[in-house]
């Protein structure tokens, strides 16, 4: 059975909008240009992308005292995006409907709107948790640096603020 499409939209405009949606992707997290951190105590610190990976998945590190320390997983990227799945889908639907009406810019707007929704959802997850509490040793180290916060994933706020989105062509590194 053939499919018949009736539209007043020029096919080239329709295809341009659909191409924008299908040839691009939205990535959320810490892009390379936002990954750097200021050195403390003259040592190269972990960058925000490295911190994010460790916090998302957990890790065991060797301390200078010969002991091993476990950093429990504190998933925030995937759960944050998952919590916003319906809002993200709604933005993408607007883009698709706009593209089908011949509005090529609707597709681009939808990609950026989806990215902003996801970015804010991840930042909210970092702020709200819930996460495994910080270890007493971590809290003591924070206090020694003059920090009083006890929330996991938030010390200075630099990591949370580094969470953003980018829209780029699919497959681009």
mmCIF file with all atom_site columns, C-alpha atoms in Angstrom:
data_model
loop_
_atom_site.group_PDB
_atom_site.id
_atom_site.type_symbol
_atom_site.label_atom_id
_atom_site.label_alt_id
_atom_site.label_comp_id
_atom_site.label_asym_id
_atom_site.label_entity_id
_atom_site.label_seq_id
_atom_site.pdbx_PDB_ins_code
_atom_site.Cartn_x
_atom_site.Cartn_y
_atom_site.Cartn_z
_atom_site.occupancy
_atom_site.B_iso_or_equiv
_atom_site.pdbx_formal_charge
_atom_site.auth_seq_id
_atom_site.auth_comp_id
_atom_site.auth_asym_id
_atom_site.auth_atom_id
_atom_site.pdbx_PDB_model_num
ATOM 1   C CA . UNK A 1 1   ? 0.000  0.000  0.000  1.00 0.00 ? 1   UNK A CA 1
ATOM 2   C CA . UNK A 1 2   ? 1.599  3.323  -1.042 1.00 0.00 ? 2   UNK A CA 1
ATOM 3   C CA . UNK A 1 3   ? 1.905  6.156  1.440  1.00 0.00 ? 3   UNK A CA 1
ATOM 4   C CA . UNK A 1 4   ? 0.537  9.485  0.327  1.00 0.00 ? 4   UNK A CA 1
ATOM 5   C CA . UNK A 1 5   ? 1.739  12.698 1.933  1.00 0.00 ? 5   UNK A CA 1
ATOM 6   C CA . UNK A 1 6   ? -0.344 15.810 1.394  1.00 0.00 ? 6   UNK A CA 1
ATOM 7   C CA . UNK A 1 7   ? 1.412  18.997 2.334  1.00 0.00 ? 7   UNK A CA 1
ATOM 8   C CA . UNK A 1 8   ? 1.612  22.624 1.311  1.00 0.00 ? 8   UNK A CA 1
ATOM 9   C CA . UNK A 1 9   ? 5.174  22.740 2.568  1.00 0.00 ? 9   UNK A CA 1
ATOM 10  C CA . UNK A 1 10  ? 7.830  22.599 -0.133 1.00 0.00 ? 10  UNK A CA 1
ATOM 11  C CA . UNK A 1 11  ? 9.544  19.226 0.070  1.00 0.00 ? 11  UNK A CA 1
ATOM 12  C CA . UNK A 1 12  ? 12.998 20.861 0.199  1.00 0.00 ? 12  UNK A CA 1
ATOM 13  C CA . UNK A 1 13  ? 12.006 22.796 3.357  1.00 0.00 ? 13  UNK A CA 1
ATOM 14  C CA . UNK A 1 14  ? 10.543 19.680 4.951  1.00 0.00 ? 14  UNK A CA 1
ATOM 15  C CA . UNK A 1 15  ? 13.684 17.686 4.172  1.00 0.00 ? 15  UNK A CA 1
ATOM 16  C CA . UNK A 1 16  ? 15.980 20.455 5.460  1.00 0.00 ? 16  UNK A CA 1
ATOM 17  C CA . UNK A 1 17  ? 14.211 20.458 8.824  1.00 0.00 ? 17  UNK A CA 1
ATOM 18  C CA . UNK A 1 18  ? 14.227 16.685 9.095  1.00 0.00 ? 18  UNK A CA 1
ATOM 19  C CA . UNK A 1 19  ? 17.906 16.599 8.099  1.00 0.00 ? 19  UNK A CA 1
ATOM 20  C CA . UNK A 1 20  ? 18.740 19.034 10.927 1.00 0.00 ? 20  UNK A CA 1
ATOM 21  C CA . UNK A 1 21  ? 17.055 16.704 13.415 1.00 0.00 ? 21  UNK A CA 1
ATOM 22  C CA . UNK A 1 22  ? 18.587 13.492 12.122 1.00 0.00 ? 22  UNK A CA 1
ATOM 23  C CA . UNK A 1 23  ? 22.118 14.652 11.290 1.00 0.00 ? 23  UNK A CA 1
ATOM 24  C CA . UNK A 1 24  ? 22.764 16.289 14.660 1.00 0.00 ? 24  UNK A CA 1
ATOM 25  C CA . UNK A 1 25  ? 22.950 15.121 18.248 1.00 0.00 ? 25  UNK A CA 1
ATOM 26  C CA . UNK A 1 26  ? 22.747 16.692 21.678 1.00 0.00 ? 26  UNK A CA 1
ATOM 27  C CA . UNK A 1 27  ? 25.431 15.769 24.205 1.00 0.00 ? 27  UNK A CA 1
ATOM 28  C CA . UNK A 1 28  ? 25.117 16.612 27.886 1.00 0.00 ? 28  UNK A CA 1
ATOM 29  C CA . UNK A 1 29  ? 27.860 16.627 30.500 1.00 0.00 ? 29  UNK A CA 1
ATOM 30  C CA . UNK A 1 30  ? 31.242 18.312 30.646 1.00 0.00 ? 30  UNK A CA 1
ATOM 31  C CA . UNK A 1 31  ? 32.673 19.286 27.249 1.00 0.00 ? 31  UNK A CA 1
ATOM 32  C CA . UNK A 1 32  ? 36.467 19.398 26.971 1.00 0.00 ? 32  UNK A CA 1
ATOM 33  C CA . UNK A 1 33  ? 36.501 23.211 26.991 1.00 0.00 ? 33  UNK A CA 1
ATOM 34  C CA . UNK A 1 34  ? 34.725 23.200 30.387 1.00 0.00 ? 34  UNK A CA 1
ATOM 35  C CA . UNK A 1 35  ? 36.752 20.396 31.947 1.00 0.00 ? 35  UNK A CA 1
ATOM 36  C CA . UNK A 1 36  ? 39.720 22.295 33.407 1.00 0.00 ? 36  UNK A CA 1
ATOM 37  C CA . UNK A 1 37  ? 40.083 23.154 37.075 1.00 0.00 ? 37  UNK A CA 1
ATOM 38  C CA . UNK A 1 38  ? 42.384 25.453 39.014 1.00 0.00 ? 38  UNK A CA 1
ATOM 39  C CA . UNK A 1 39  ? 45.454 23.826 40.536 1.00 0.00 ? 39  UNK A CA 1
ATOM 40  C CA . UNK A 1 40  ? 45.452 23.507 44.314 1.00 0.00 ? 40  UNK A CA 1
ATOM 41  C CA . UNK A 1 41  ? 48.657 22.974 46.296 1.00 0.00 ? 41  UNK A CA 1
ATOM 42  C CA . UNK A 1 42  ? 50.665 23.042 43.044 1.00 0.00 ? 42  UNK A CA 1
ATOM 43  C CA . UNK A 1 43  ? 49.271 19.696 41.904 1.00 0.00 ? 43  UNK A CA 1
ATOM 44  C CA . UNK A 1 44  ? 47.420 18.999 38.677 1.00 0.00 ? 44  UNK A CA 1
ATOM 45  C CA . UNK A 1 45  ? 43.853 18.427 39.779 1.00 0.00 ? 45  UNK A CA 1
ATOM 46  C CA . UNK A 1 46  ? 41.454 16.026 38.161 1.00 0.00 ? 46  UNK A CA 1
ATOM 47  C CA . UNK A 1 47  ? 39.435 17.840 35.550 1.00 0.00 ? 47  UNK A CA 1
ATOM 48  C CA . UNK A 1 48  ? 35.645 18.028 35.699 1.00 0.00 ? 48  UNK A CA 1
ATOM 49  C CA . UNK A 1 49  ? 35.177 15.235 33.154 1.00 0.00 ? 49  UNK A CA 1
ATOM 50  C CA . UNK A 1 50  ? 37.390 12.898 35.213 1.00 0.00 ? 50  UNK A CA 1
ATOM 51  C CA . UNK A 1 51  ? 35.571 13.851 38.403 1.00 0.00 ? 51  UNK A CA 1
ATOM 52  C CA . UNK A 1 52  ? 32.242 13.198 36.701 1.00 0.00 ? 52  UNK A CA 1
ATOM 53  C CA . UNK A 1 53  ? 33.267 9.732  35.563 1.00 0.00 ? 53  UNK A CA 1
ATOM 54  C CA . UNK A 1 54  ? 34.509 8.795  39.036 1.00 0.00 ? 54  UNK A CA 1
ATOM 55  C CA . UNK A 1 55  ? 31.383 10.153 40.715 1.00 0.00 ? 55  UNK A CA 1
ATOM 56  C CA . UNK A 1 56  ? 29.028 8.500  38.228 1.00 0.00 ? 56  UNK A CA 1
ATOM 57  C CA . UNK A 1 57  ? 30.680 5.060  38.463 1.00 0.00 ? 57  UNK A CA 1
ATOM 58  C CA . UNK A 1 58  ? 32.666 5.055  41.710 1.00 0.00 ? 58  UNK A CA 1
ATOM 59  C CA . UNK A 1 59  ? 36.322 4.162  42.105 1.00 0.00 ? 59  UNK A CA 1
ATOM 60  C CA . UNK A 1 60  ? 38.937 2.775  44.433 1.00 0.00 ? 60  UNK A CA 1
ATOM 61  C CA . UNK A 1 61  ? 42.028 4.903  44.914 1.00 0.00 ? 61  UNK A CA 1
ATOM 62  C CA . UNK A 1 62  ? 45.331 4.213  46.573 1.00 0.00 ? 62  UNK A CA 1
ATOM 63  C CA . UNK A 1 63  ? 46.168 6.690  49.293 1.00 0.00 ? 63  UNK A CA 1
ATOM 64  C CA . UNK A 1 64  ? 49.675 7.916  49.951 1.00 0.00 ? 64  UNK A CA 1
ATOM 65  C CA . UNK A 1 65  ? 49.502 6.091  53.299 1.00 0.00 ? 65  UNK A CA 1
ATOM 66  C CA . UNK A 1 66  ? 49.298 2.649  51.671 1.00 0.00 ? 66  UNK A CA 1
ATOM 67  C CA . UNK A 1 67  ? 45.542 2.301  52.253 1.00 0.00 ? 67  UNK A CA 1
ATOM 68  C CA . UNK A 1 68  ? 42.854 2.027  49.594 1.00 0.00 ? 68  UNK A CA 1
ATOM 69  C CA . UNK A 1 69  ? 39.810 4.275  49.639 1.00 0.00 ? 69  UNK A CA 1
ATOM 70  C CA . UNK A 1 70  ? 36.476 3.581  47.995 1.00 0.00 ? 70  UNK A CA 1
ATOM 71  C CA . UNK A 1 71  ? 34.550 6.385  46.355 1.00 0.00 ? 71  UNK A CA 1
ATOM 72  C CA . UNK A 1 72  ? 30.999 5.075  46.043 1.00 0.00 ? 72  UNK A CA 1
ATOM 73  C CA . UNK A 1 73  ? 29.071 5.661  42.825 1.00 0.00 ? 73  UNK A CA 1
ATOM 74  C CA . UNK A 1 74  ? 26.905 8.747  42.880 1.00 0.00 ? 74  UNK A CA 1
ATOM 75  C CA . UNK A 1 75  ? 25.038 8.518  39.569 1.00 0.00 ? 75  UNK A CA 1
ATOM 76  C CA . UNK A 1 76  ? 23.772 11.909 38.463 1.00 0.00 ? 76  UNK A CA 1
ATOM 77  C CA . UNK A 1 77  ? 24.219 12.254 34.695 1.00 0.00 ? 77  UNK A CA 1
ATOM 78  C CA . UNK A 1 78  ? 22.084 9.377  33.466 1.00 0.00 ? 78  UNK A CA 1
ATOM 79  C CA . UNK A 1 79  ? 19.458 9.653  36.231 1.00 0.00 ? 79  UNK A CA 1
ATOM 80  C CA . UNK A 1 80  ? 19.208 13.404 35.655 1.00 0.00 ? 80  UNK A CA 1
ATOM 81  C CA . UNK A 1 81  ? 18.567 12.949 31.954 1.00 0.00 ? 81  UNK A CA 1
ATOM 82  C CA . UNK A 1 82  ? 16.190 10.055 32.591 1.00 0.00 ? 82  UNK A CA 1
ATOM 83  C CA . UNK A 1 83  ? 14.160 12.258 34.949 1.00 0.00 ? 83  UNK A CA 1
ATOM 84  C CA . UNK A 1 84  ? 13.714 14.771 32.122 1.00 0.00 ? 84  UNK A CA 1
ATOM 85  C CA . UNK A 1 85  ? 12.965 12.213 29.390 1.00 0.00 ? 85  UNK A CA 1
ATOM 86  C CA . UNK A 1 86  ? 9.366  13.352 28.841 1.00 0.00 ? 86  UNK A CA 1
ATOM 87  C CA . UNK A 1 87  ? 10.277 17.045 28.685 1.00 0.00 ? 87  UNK A CA 1
ATOM 88  C CA . UNK A 1 88  ? 13.108 16.282 26.267 1.00 0.00 ? 88  UNK A CA 1
ATOM 89  C CA . UNK A 1 89  ? 10.765 14.215 24.088 1.00 0.00 ? 89  UNK A CA 1
ATOM 90  C CA . UNK A 1 90  ? 8.270  17.080 24.134 1.00 0.00 ? 90  UNK A CA 1
ATOM 91  C CA . UNK A 1 91  ? 10.895 19.511 22.857 1.00 0.00 ? 91  UNK A CA 1
ATOM 92  C CA . UNK A 1 92  ? 11.930 17.104 20.111 1.00 0.00 ? 92  UNK A CA 1
ATOM 93  C CA . UNK A 1 93  ? 8.287  16.624 19.125 1.00 0.00 ? 93  UNK A CA 1
ATOM 94  C CA . UNK A 1 94  ? 7.940  20.405 18.710 1.00 0.00 ? 94  UNK A CA 1
ATOM 95  C CA . UNK A 1 95  ? 10.980 20.361 16.460 1.00 0.00 ? 95  UNK A CA 1
ATOM 96  C CA . UNK A 1 96  ? 9.642  17.519 14.367 1.00 0.00 ? 96  UNK A CA 1
ATOM 97  C CA . UNK A 1 97  ? 6.239  19.146 13.977 1.00 0.00 ? 97  UNK A CA 1
ATOM 98  C CA . UNK A 1 98  ? 7.877  22.443 13.059 1.00 0.00 ? 98  UNK A CA 1
ATOM 99  C CA . UNK A 1 99  ? 10.107 20.701 10.517 1.00 0.00 ? 99  UNK A CA 1
ATOM 100 C CA . UNK A 1 100 ? 7.088  18.995 9.019  1.00 0.00 ? 100 UNK A CA 1
ATOM 101 C CA . UNK A 1 101 ? 5.537  22.436 8.569  1.00 0.00 ? 101 UNK A CA 1
ATOM 102 C CA . UNK A 1 102 ? 8.670  23.583 6.756  1.00 0.00 ? 102 UNK A CA 1
ATOM 103 C CA . UNK A 1 103 ? 10.252 25.531 9.623  1.00 0.00 ? 103 UNK A CA 1
ATOM 104 C CA . UNK A 1 104 ? 13.885 24.421 9.422  1.00 0.00 ? 104 UNK A CA 1
ATOM 105 C CA . UNK A 1 105 ? 14.806 26.568 12.432 1.00 0.00 ? 105 UNK A CA 1
ATOM 106 C CA . UNK A 1 106 ? 12.288 24.641 14.575 1.00 0.00 ? 106 UNK A CA 1
ATOM 107 C CA . UNK A 1 107 ? 14.525 21.586 14.426 1.00 0.00 ? 107 UNK A CA 1
ATOM 108 C CA . UNK A 1 108 ? 17.589 23.533 15.571 1.00 0.00 ? 108 UNK A CA 1
ATOM 109 C CA . UNK A 1 109 ? 15.578 25.241 18.316 1.00 0.00 ? 109 UNK A CA 1
ATOM 110 C CA . UNK A 1 110 ? 14.311 21.840 19.492 1.00 0.00 ? 110 UNK A CA 1
ATOM 111 C CA . UNK A 1 111 ? 17.831 20.428 19.741 1.00 0.00 ? 111 UNK A CA 1
ATOM 112 C CA . UNK A 1 112 ? 18.969 23.395 21.825 1.00 0.00 ? 112 UNK A CA 1
ATOM 113 C CA . UNK A 1 113 ? 15.833 23.369 23.973 1.00 0.00 ? 113 UNK A CA 1
ATOM 114 C CA . UNK A 1 114 ? 16.291 19.634 24.616 1.00 0.00 ? 114 UNK A CA 1
ATOM 115 C CA . UNK A 1 115 ? 19.910 20.209 25.582 1.00 0.00 ? 115 UNK A CA 1
ATOM 116 C CA . UNK A 1 116 ? 18.958 22.972 28.004 1.00 0.00 ? 116 UNK A CA 1
ATOM 117 C CA . UNK A 1 117 ? 16.277 20.793 29.612 1.00 0.00 ? 117 UNK A CA 1
ATOM 118 C CA . UNK A 1 118 ? 18.777 17.931 30.032 1.00 0.00 ? 118 UNK A CA 1
ATOM 119 C CA . UNK A 1 119 ? 21.531 20.227 31.324 1.00 0.00 ? 119 UNK A CA 1
ATOM 120 C CA . UNK A 1 120 ? 19.243 21.669 33.976 1.00 0.00 ? 120 UNK A CA 1
ATOM 121 C CA . UNK A 1 121 ? 17.990 18.222 34.955 1.00 0.00 ? 121 UNK A CA 1
ATOM 122 C CA . UNK A 1 122 ? 21.563 17.035 35.551 1.00 0.00 ? 122 UNK A CA 1
ATOM 123 C CA . UNK A 1 123 ? 22.397 20.157 37.557 1.00 0.00 ? 123 UNK A CA 1
ATOM 124 C CA . UNK A 1 124 ? 19.238 19.638 39.604 1.00 0.00 ? 124 UNK A CA 1
ATOM 125 C CA . UNK A 1 125 ? 20.167 16.009 40.279 1.00 0.00 ? 125 UNK A CA 1
ATOM 126 C CA . UNK A 1 126 ? 23.596 17.138 41.493 1.00 0.00 ? 126 UNK A CA 1
ATOM 127 C CA . UNK A 1 127 ? 21.957 19.666 43.809 1.00 0.00 ? 127 UNK A CA 1
ATOM 128 C CA . UNK A 1 128 ? 19.144 17.460 45.101 1.00 0.00 ? 128 UNK A CA 1
ATOM 129 C CA . UNK A 1 129 ? 20.633 13.940 45.115 1.00 0.00 ? 129 UNK A CA 1
ATOM 130 C CA . UNK A 1 130 ? 20.053 11.751 47.022 1.00 0.00 ? 130 UNK A CA 1
ATOM 131 C CA . UNK A 1 131 ? 23.576 10.368 47.182 1.00 0.00 ? 131 UNK A CA 1
ATOM 132 C CA . UNK A 1 132 ? 25.701 8.257  49.495 1.00 0.00 ? 132 UNK A CA 1
ATOM 133 C CA . UNK A 1 133 ? 26.889 10.703 52.197 1.00 0.00 ? 133 UNK A CA 1
ATOM 134 C CA . UNK A 1 134 ? 30.467 11.919 52.227 1.00 0.00 ? 134 UNK A CA 1
ATOM 135 C CA . UNK A 1 135 ? 32.955 9.991  54.346 1.00 0.00 ? 135 UNK A CA 1
ATOM 136 C CA . UNK A 1 136 ? 34.109 11.576 57.616 1.00 0.00 ? 136 UNK A CA 1
ATOM 137 C CA . UNK A 1 137 ? 37.616 11.876 56.133 1.00 0.00 ? 137 UNK A CA 1
ATOM 138 C CA . UNK A 1 138 ? 36.272 13.835 53.152 1.00 0.00 ? 138 UNK A CA 1
ATOM 139 C CA . UNK A 1 139 ? 34.328 16.151 55.434 1.00 0.00 ? 139 UNK A CA 1
ATOM 140 C CA . UNK A 1 140 ? 37.450 16.712 57.555 1.00 0.00 ? 140 UNK A CA 1
ATOM 141 C CA . UNK A 1 141 ? 39.463 17.584 54.428 1.00 0.00 ? 141 UNK A CA 1
ATOM 142 C CA . UNK A 1 142 ? 36.775 20.036 53.374 1.00 0.00 ? 142 UNK A CA 1
ATOM 143 C CA . UNK A 1 143 ? 36.806 21.702 56.782 1.00 0.00 ? 143 UNK A CA 1
ATOM 144 C CA . UNK A 1 144 ? 40.617 21.950 56.626 1.00 0.00 ? 144 UNK A CA 1
ATOM 145 C CA . UNK A 1 145 ? 40.216 23.922 53.379 1.00 0.00 ? 145 UNK A CA 1
ATOM 146 C CA . UNK A 1 146 ? 37.649 26.216 54.992 1.00 0.00 ? 146 UNK A CA 1
ATOM 147 C CA . UNK A 1 147 ? 34.636 24.596 53.357 1.00 0.00 ? 147 UNK A CA 1
ATOM 148 C CA . UNK A 1 148 ? 31.555 23.808 55.417 1.00 0.00 ? 148 UNK A CA 1
ATOM 149 C CA . UNK A 1 149 ? 29.312 22.091 52.849 1.00 0.00 ? 149 UNK A CA 1
ATOM 150 C CA . UNK A 1 150 ? 28.411 18.445 53.363 1.00 0.00 ? 150 UNK A CA 1
ATOM 151 C CA . UNK A 1 151 ? 26.662 17.691 50.067 1.00 0.00 ? 151 UNK A CA 1
ATOM 152 C CA . UNK A 1 152 ? 28.249 15.086 47.830 1.00 0.00 ? 152 UNK A CA 1
ATOM 153 C CA . UNK A 1 153 ? 29.210 16.394 44.364 1.00 0.00 ? 153 UNK A CA 1
ATOM 154 C CA . UNK A 1 154 ? 29.126 19.999 45.568 1.00 0.00 ? 154 UNK A CA 1
ATOM 155 C CA . UNK A 1 155 ? 32.216 21.545 47.125 1.00 0.00 ? 155 UNK A CA 1
ATOM 156 C CA . UNK A 1 156 ? 32.783 24.787 45.226 1.00 0.00 ? 156 UNK A CA 1
ATOM 157 C CA . UNK A 1 157 ? 29.983 24.339 42.682 1.00 0.00 ? 157 UNK A CA 1
ATOM 158 C CA . UNK A 1 158 ? 32.477 24.273 39.782 1.00 0.00 ? 158 UNK A CA 1
ATOM 159 C CA . UNK A 1 159 ? 31.576 20.731 38.770 1.00 0.00 ? 159 UNK A CA 1
ATOM 160 C CA . UNK A 1 160 ? 27.831 21.379 38.789 1.00 0.00 ? 160 UNK A CA 1
ATOM 161 C CA . UNK A 1 161 ? 28.290 24.602 36.821 1.00 0.00 ? 161 UNK A CA 1
ATOM 162 C CA . UNK A 1 162 ? 30.445 22.816 34.236 1.00 0.00 ? 162 UNK A CA 1
ATOM 163 C CA . UNK A 1 163 ? 27.463 20.651 33.241 1.00 0.00 ? 163 UNK A CA 1
ATOM 164 C CA . UNK A 1 164 ? 26.222 21.882 29.894 1.00 0.00 ? 164 UNK A CA 1
ATOM 165 C CA . UNK A 1 165 ? 25.131 20.670 26.487 1.00 0.00 ? 165 UNK A CA 1
ATOM 166 C CA . UNK A 1 166 ? 26.394 20.901 22.942 1.00 0.00 ? 166 UNK A CA 1
ATOM 167 C CA . UNK A 1 167 ? 24.621 20.334 19.639 1.00 0.00 ? 167 UNK A CA 1
ATOM 168 C CA . UNK A 1 168 ? 26.917 18.930 16.987 1.00 0.00 ? 168 UNK A CA 1
ATOM 169 C CA . UNK A 1 169 ? 26.850 16.816 13.850 1.00 0.00 ? 169 UNK A CA 1
ATOM 170 C CA . UNK A 1 170 ? 26.565 13.107 14.655 1.00 0.00 ? 170 UNK A CA 1
ATOM 171 C CA . UNK A 1 171 ? 29.847 11.235 14.801 1.00 0.00 ? 171 UNK A CA 1
ATOM 172 C CA . UNK A 1 172 ? 31.977 14.346 15.351 1.00 0.00 ? 172 UNK A CA 1
ATOM 173 C CA . UNK A 1 173 ? 34.637 13.915 18.037 1.00 0.00 ? 173 UNK A CA 1
#
